[in-house]
Amino acid sequence: MTCPTFEQLFATAMQHVPADEALRIHQHLDTGCDVCCREFCYAQHIVAAATCPQYQQPPAWLIDQTMERILTEITDADEFLTEGIPVRLVFDSFMGATLAGVRQGGHAARQVVYQAGDYNINLIIRPAALPETISIMGQAIPLHRDFSAVAQAQVELWQEARLVQAVSVNHHGLFVFDGLSEGTYDLCLRLEETFIKIVGLCATTGANRTDAVN
Amino acid sequence: MSTLTHDAVGPVPISVSLDSRLHYKLPDAELIELCLNKDEEAWRVLLERHGGLIYSIAWAEAPPEDVPDIFQSVCLALVQGLQRLHDPSKLVAWIATTTRRHCQRLRQRRRRYWSAPDEAEQRANDPVDTAALPDEKLQQLQQAHLVHQAVTMLDEPCRGLLTRLFYEDEPPSYEAIAGALNWPVSSVGPKRGRCLQRLRRTLEQIGFSPS
């Protein structure tokens, strides 16, 4: 006989073919046809997995109950994020004030520095390589200069309760968000046991110079 | 702690809901991104897609009355775990490992609680956890899970067709399928063949491979 189709081999693996057809297919496999033997083995493997008696689905009520708890958890997480280390803006290059020892960005760039507990967060907002996009380059600087406190910490950029990007801080406290559109963002630096959240960061390199911070 | 009888948490027939949601086709990576953005529907699809693996492992490793608690604990751990999961292809492995750890912790708590102090200490130091699922069984569950996941990711009519084929006690005849889907009987075979090929492609995409 000519090679059976994958569907025929599959039906044979499931024992869903009449006995005479199954016999013909097995006779063909016994001739040692490599391709069919491989296909049949693959079909048998899928069938064995699909019919594994120990594999079970959870009942619908358990999914529903778990969904409720997950939604509560997510909501609680939002409420939690209203706390954390208090943050204050100490420098904004667009505001004209310059603190001693703080480097300035270029003409098109904006530099803002926040202080939060034992950390400074230095952000430079500048036009990115792609047109009409910006990047935010930041550095989380522990005042005691021990960068292990921030290394590998996650930094998230949120906009209207949506996570836009999340990156990790490197061993020098640096992180970069790229390809962003201008707008207002919330930036959250997640530390070991707490977090720093900058709310209402006006990420613009243009004329919008309003900024707000909690 | 839930107070449930064995019957209440017992296995239910595997089914794949045949609704028209769009999320079910998304690969895990996109689904995870939506979950991180607090998309409720994405969370539901994620639970429906991967809940079977959590449930099956818990069912195999823990007493029936503890299965719902373990299931919920692992799912809640997933809320935090997704944020740290840098490689979406590791999700199934993460779920399997986390579920087993939850089961193991539960067993250890039970032993400490129910055993005499000396016996408890001896058992706690015993490196062989005899109640743990053997790796070979775990692998079988993961393979079964991947097939179920692949079926749920298919479009209709393949999704419904293969659900009937795999997960109904008595697979329907070609005549019954043709009647249910309003197809000519002669087209059922070829269509089923095409559906199996689609299943095969999806299985390859999600990493199913014969061991």
XYZ file of C-alpha atoms in Angstrom:
425
model
C 0.000 0.000 0.000
C 1.057 3.617 -0.448
C 1.985 5.638 2.622
C -1.035 6.415 4.803
C -1.836 10.031 5.626
C -1.020 11.506 9.032
C -4.752 11.501 9.751
C -4.933 7.761 9.029
C -1.895 7.100 11.195
C -3.399 9.204 13.921
C -6.706 7.364 13.746
C -4.778 4.103 13.946
C -2.925 5.329 17.026
C -6.285 6.162 18.564
C -7.673 2.788 17.466
C -10.413 4.540 15.548
C -10.050 2.663 12.275
C -11.756 -0.531 11.170
C -9.750 -3.679 11.808
C -8.963 -4.340 8.137
C -7.647 -0.811 7.586
C -5.609 -0.985 10.809
C -4.120 -4.267 9.591
C -3.105 -2.712 6.253
C -1.509 0.264 8.003
C 0.417 -1.951 10.411
C 1.572 -4.121 7.522
C 2.870 -0.979 5.840
C 4.641 0.097 9.032
C 6.154 -3.391 9.296
C 7.808 -2.893 5.931
C 10.039 -0.370 7.723
C 8.888 2.821 6.003
C 10.954 5.359 7.966
C 8.729 8.357 7.387
C 5.528 6.552 8.354
C 7.121 4.940 11.403
C 8.257 8.359 12.609
C 4.842 9.872 11.935
C 3.082 6.990 13.667
C 5.367 7.298 16.685
C 4.637 11.027 16.862
C 0.897 10.374 16.601
C 1.099 7.756 19.355
C 2.925 10.244 21.538
C 0.240 12.899 21.088
C -2.507 10.367 21.751
C -0.774 9.109 24.890
C -0.412 12.661 26.173
C -3.973 13.642 25.275
C -5.430 10.646 27.022
C -3.230 10.775 30.142
C -5.679 9.735 32.873
C -3.933 11.751 35.603
C -4.315 15.030 33.760
C -7.373 16.871 34.981
C -8.893 20.304 34.675
C -9.884 22.272 37.749
C -13.618 22.684 38.260
C -15.126 25.963 37.044
C -15.985 27.129 40.571
C -12.328 26.913 41.556
C -11.279 29.013 38.563
C -13.977 31.587 39.431
C -12.970 31.727 43.077
C -9.296 32.033 42.185
C -10.042 34.790 39.687
C -11.736 36.784 42.431
C -8.709 36.424 44.670
C -6.332 37.393 41.879
C -8.342 40.519 41.097
C -8.317 41.440 44.784
C -4.576 40.860 44.888
C -4.001 43.105 41.885
C -6.187 45.835 43.357
C -4.425 45.580 46.698
C -1.119 45.902 44.912
C -2.324 49.199 43.448
C -3.309 50.459 46.879
C 0.059 49.371 48.214
C 1.764 51.477 45.607
C 0.310 54.651 47.090
C 2.745 54.118 49.969
C 6.501 53.561 49.779
C 9.408 55.958 50.294
C 8.318 59.600 49.989
C 9.791 61.311 46.953
C 10.571 64.982 46.342
C 11.837 66.808 43.315
C 15.100 68.556 44.052
C 16.161 69.642 40.611
C 14.623 70.250 37.204
C 16.776 71.709 34.443
C 13.689 73.227 32.854
C 13.049 75.219 36.003
C 16.255 77.173 35.670
C 17.641 76.274 39.051
C 21.001 74.575 39.082
C 22.414 72.850 42.095
C 26.133 72.720 42.620
C 27.622 69.455 41.470
C 24.651 68.404 39.313
C 25.497 67.943 35.669
C 23.264 69.545 33.032
C 21.760 67.718 30.054
C 22.044 69.147 26.552
C 19.725 71.709 25.010
C 17.077 69.237 23.959
C 17.426 67.166 27.078
C 15.792 67.649 30.412
C 17.311 66.566 33.667
C 15.355 65.975 36.830
C 16.628 64.752 40.164
C 14.456 63.289 42.880
C 15.379 62.459 46.408
C 13.701 59.534 48.142
C 14.997 58.531 51.565
C 18.558 57.346 51.119
C 18.411 57.457 47.350
C 18.712 60.017 44.600
C 17.032 59.287 41.295
C 18.644 61.158 38.443
C 16.687 61.171 35.171
C 17.655 62.566 31.796
C 14.859 62.813 29.271
C 16.030 63.330 25.727
C 14.910 62.746 22.118
C 15.519 59.142 21.051
C 16.895 57.843 17.763
C 13.443 57.284 16.258
C 11.514 60.408 15.296
C 8.997 61.692 17.815
C 10.173 59.357 20.523
C 12.088 60.025 23.684
C 14.238 58.062 26.032
C 14.580 58.274 29.782
C 18.012 57.441 31.073
C 18.125 57.133 34.811
C 20.427 56.359 37.651
C 19.381 55.245 41.094
C 22.107 56.486 43.414
C 22.196 55.229 47.002
C 23.514 58.047 49.182
C 25.871 55.576 50.861
C 27.160 54.652 47.377
C 26.542 50.943 47.829
C 25.078 50.132 44.425
C 24.359 46.539 45.399
C 21.244 47.951 47.088
C 19.792 48.812 43.683
C 21.552 46.376 41.316
C 19.035 44.178 39.478
C 16.102 46.099 40.957
C 13.176 46.410 38.598
C 12.130 49.819 37.323
C 8.678 50.128 35.825
C 7.199 52.876 33.761
C 3.442 53.177 34.018
C 0.969 55.315 32.129
C -2.700 55.446 33.069
C -2.456 52.242 35.096
C -0.762 50.384 32.211
C 2.733 49.035 32.464
C 4.572 50.576 29.523
C 8.057 49.176 30.050
C 9.983 47.397 32.778
C 13.761 47.215 32.919
C 16.403 46.179 35.414
C 18.926 48.444 37.071
C 22.526 47.532 36.308
C 25.386 47.348 38.783
C 26.012 51.068 38.490
C 22.388 51.929 39.207
C 21.707 52.793 35.578
C 18.572 52.037 33.595
C 17.150 53.175 30.264
C 13.678 53.384 28.812
C 13.723 53.917 25.079
C 11.242 54.513 22.266
C 8.691 56.302 24.454
C 6.181 58.852 23.328
C 6.141 62.149 25.176
C 3.645 62.147 27.991
C 3.134 61.817 31.698
C 4.353 58.642 33.364
C 4.662 57.098 36.783
C 8.054 55.542 37.462
C 8.398 52.852 40.098
C 11.717 51.520 41.378
C 11.152 48.271 43.256
C 13.714 47.719 45.988
C 14.169 44.697 48.219
C 11.473 45.537 50.747
C 10.001 48.786 49.554
C 9.716 50.935 46.471
C 10.171 54.442 45.210
C 7.419 55.804 43.051
C 7.644 59.028 41.091
C 4.132 60.030 40.154
C 3.282 62.327 37.273
C 6.702 62.477 35.672
C 6.232 64.801 32.720
C 8.485 63.153 30.174
C 8.925 65.827 27.577
C 11.799 67.505 25.887
C 9.605 70.311 24.553
C 7.566 73.085 26.047
C 5.458 71.112 28.529
C 7.271 71.913 31.679
C 4.731 71.047 34.289
C 5.739 68.372 36.727
C 4.177 66.923 39.820
C 5.494 64.628 42.410
C 4.049 62.967 45.466
C -8.555 26.111 54.901
C -11.354 24.909 52.662
C -13.609 22.231 54.001
C -14.363 20.167 50.987
C -15.102 16.564 50.421
C -13.253 14.412 47.993
C -16.245 14.452 45.648
C -16.420 18.221 45.641
C -12.903 18.589 44.306
C -12.831 15.464 42.213
C -11.727 15.428 38.632
C -14.070 16.867 36.088
C -14.143 15.833 32.440
C -11.672 17.807 30.412
C -13.449 20.358 28.347
C -12.433 23.250 26.187
C -14.930 26.069 26.179
C -15.981 27.003 22.707
C -16.408 30.730 23.091
C -15.143 33.400 20.743
C -12.665 35.159 22.976
C -9.592 36.421 21.244
C -7.144 35.915 24.077
C -7.099 32.141 23.870
C -5.046 32.212 20.671
C -2.315 34.383 22.122
C 1.011 32.773 22.928
C 2.058 32.820 26.576
C 4.425 35.754 26.074
C 1.628 38.073 24.936
C -0.790 36.703 27.483
C 1.698 37.363 30.273
C 2.178 40.916 29.089
C -1.570 41.475 29.234
C -1.727 39.919 32.699
C 0.984 42.283 33.883
C -1.181 45.084 32.553
C -3.976 43.748 34.786
C -6.125 42.525 31.926
C -8.819 40.461 33.658
C -9.665 38.363 30.612
C -6.001 37.514 30.096
C -5.797 36.271 33.680
C -8.820 34.068 33.142
C -7.357 32.589 29.957
C -4.032 32.045 31.702
C -5.772 30.189 34.529
C -7.846 28.127 32.126
C -4.799 27.365 30.000
C -2.414 26.384 32.775
C -4.762 25.555 35.638
C -4.871 21.931 34.549
C -1.183 21.450 35.249
C -1.402 22.983 38.726
C -4.505 20.996 39.514
C -3.144 17.706 38.228
C 0.138 17.969 40.119
C -1.669 18.983 43.298
C -4.114 16.125 42.835
C -1.243 13.681 42.451
C 0.811 14.965 45.390
C -1.617 16.216 48.013
C -4.711 15.005 49.834
C -7.884 15.918 47.934
C -9.088 18.366 50.578
C -5.908 20.434 50.141
C -6.031 20.626 46.350
C -8.132 23.830 46.134
C -5.887 25.638 48.618
C -2.761 24.598 46.782
C -4.305 25.613 43.473
C -5.161 29.072 44.770
C -1.805 29.530 46.491
C 0.088 28.746 43.311
C -2.137 31.048 41.254
C -1.589 33.892 43.711
C 2.138 33.217 43.648
C 1.841 33.579 39.889
C 0.700 37.202 40.347
C 4.129 38.025 41.747
C 5.976 35.357 39.765
C 4.975 36.741 36.380
C 6.735 40.006 37.150
C 9.988 38.159 37.693
C 9.600 35.685 34.853
C 11.963 37.021 32.227
C 11.547 34.111 29.801
C 7.877 33.276 29.007
C 8.896 29.855 27.653
C 9.789 28.922 31.238
C 6.220 29.457 32.470
C 5.174 25.796 32.429
C 8.347 24.753 34.237
C 7.839 27.559 36.765
C 4.275 26.416 37.413
C 5.311 22.780 37.831
C 8.146 23.608 40.216
C 6.091 26.044 42.274
C 3.196 23.622 42.596
C 5.479 20.839 43.722
C 7.090 23.136 46.304
C 3.701 24.101 47.678
C 2.740 20.427 47.956
C 6.043 19.590 49.606
C 5.736 22.406 52.142
C 2.237 21.243 52.979
C 3.440 17.687 53.540
C 6.251 18.896 55.768
C 3.846 20.998 57.831
C 1.538 18.027 58.180
C 4.341 15.728 59.305
C 5.564 18.167 61.904
C 2.042 18.630 63.202
C 0.992 15.014 63.346
C 4.202 13.243 64.266
C 5.865 12.805 67.635
C 8.826 15.216 67.970
C 11.529 12.584 67.363
C 9.713 11.031 64.466
C 8.988 14.448 62.963
C 12.631 15.406 63.069
C 13.659 12.117 61.531
C 11.160 12.498 58.704
C 12.053 16.109 58.108
C 15.663 15.048 57.597
C 14.704 12.206 55.309
C 16.005 13.167 51.864
C 13.513 10.932 50.049
C 10.054 12.441 49.816
C 8.040 9.347 48.968
C 4.822 11.276 48.355
C 6.409 13.439 45.664
C 5.418 12.788 42.085
C 8.173 10.876 40.227
C 9.848 12.943 37.528
C 8.605 10.560 34.864
C 4.973 11.120 35.933
C 5.528 14.849 36.079
C 6.850 14.782 32.553
C 3.757 12.889 31.409
C 1.544 15.519 33.003
C 3.502 18.292 31.330
C 3.140 16.584 27.948
C -0.589 16.126 28.508
C -0.765 19.759 29.498
C 0.965 20.900 26.326
C -1.486 18.958 24.153
C -4.424 20.458 26.031
C -2.868 23.918 25.720
C -2.335 23.459 21.983
C -5.949 22.389 21.480
C -7.225 25.438 23.354
C -5.113 27.701 21.152
C -6.644 26.431 17.899
C -9.344 28.253 15.987
C -12.754 26.803 15.420
C -13.759 24.369 14.062
C -10.487 22.578 14.863
C -10.718 23.375 18.534
C -14.140 21.796 18.908
C -13.358 18.916 16.597
C -10.197 17.877 18.440
C -11.807 18.445 21.818
C -14.456 15.916 20.848
C -11.807 13.604 19.503
C -9.535 13.660 22.548
C -11.628 14.486 25.532
C -14.969 12.797 25.107
C -15.388 9.322 26.514
C -16.758 7.999 23.250
C -15.279 9.844 20.273
C -18.127 10.756 17.950
C -18.518 9.078 14.576
C -17.934 10.983 11.339
C -21.704 11.055 10.879
C -22.241 12.622 14.308
C -19.535 15.253 13.680
C -20.935 16.025 10.243
C -24.401 16.413 11.710
C -23.227 18.642 14.578
C -21.135 20.913 12.372
C -23.408 20.822 9.337
C -20.690 19.397 7.088
C -20.923 16.684 4.439
C -19.769 13.391 5.942
C -17.103 13.054 3.249
C -15.436 16.294 4.364
C -14.937 15.257 8.007
C -11.867 13.103 7.333
C -9.905 15.700 5.336
C -10.881 18.481 7.736
C -9.809 16.419 10.701
C -6.527 15.772 8.912
C -5.990 19.532 8.434
C -6.870 20.150 12.088
C -4.330 17.569 13.190
C -1.683 19.302 11.090
C -2.572 22.612 12.738
C -2.361 20.952 16.124
C 1.023 19.630 15.196
C 2.284 23.092 14.220
C 0.948 24.580 17.458
C 2.547 21.803 19.478
C 5.877 22.524 17.839
C 5.484 26.240 18.624
C 4.890 25.621 22.311
C 7.729 23.142 22.662
C 6.036 19.740 22.631
C 8.447 17.056 21.548
C 8.270 13.292 21.777
C 10.585 12.114 24.523
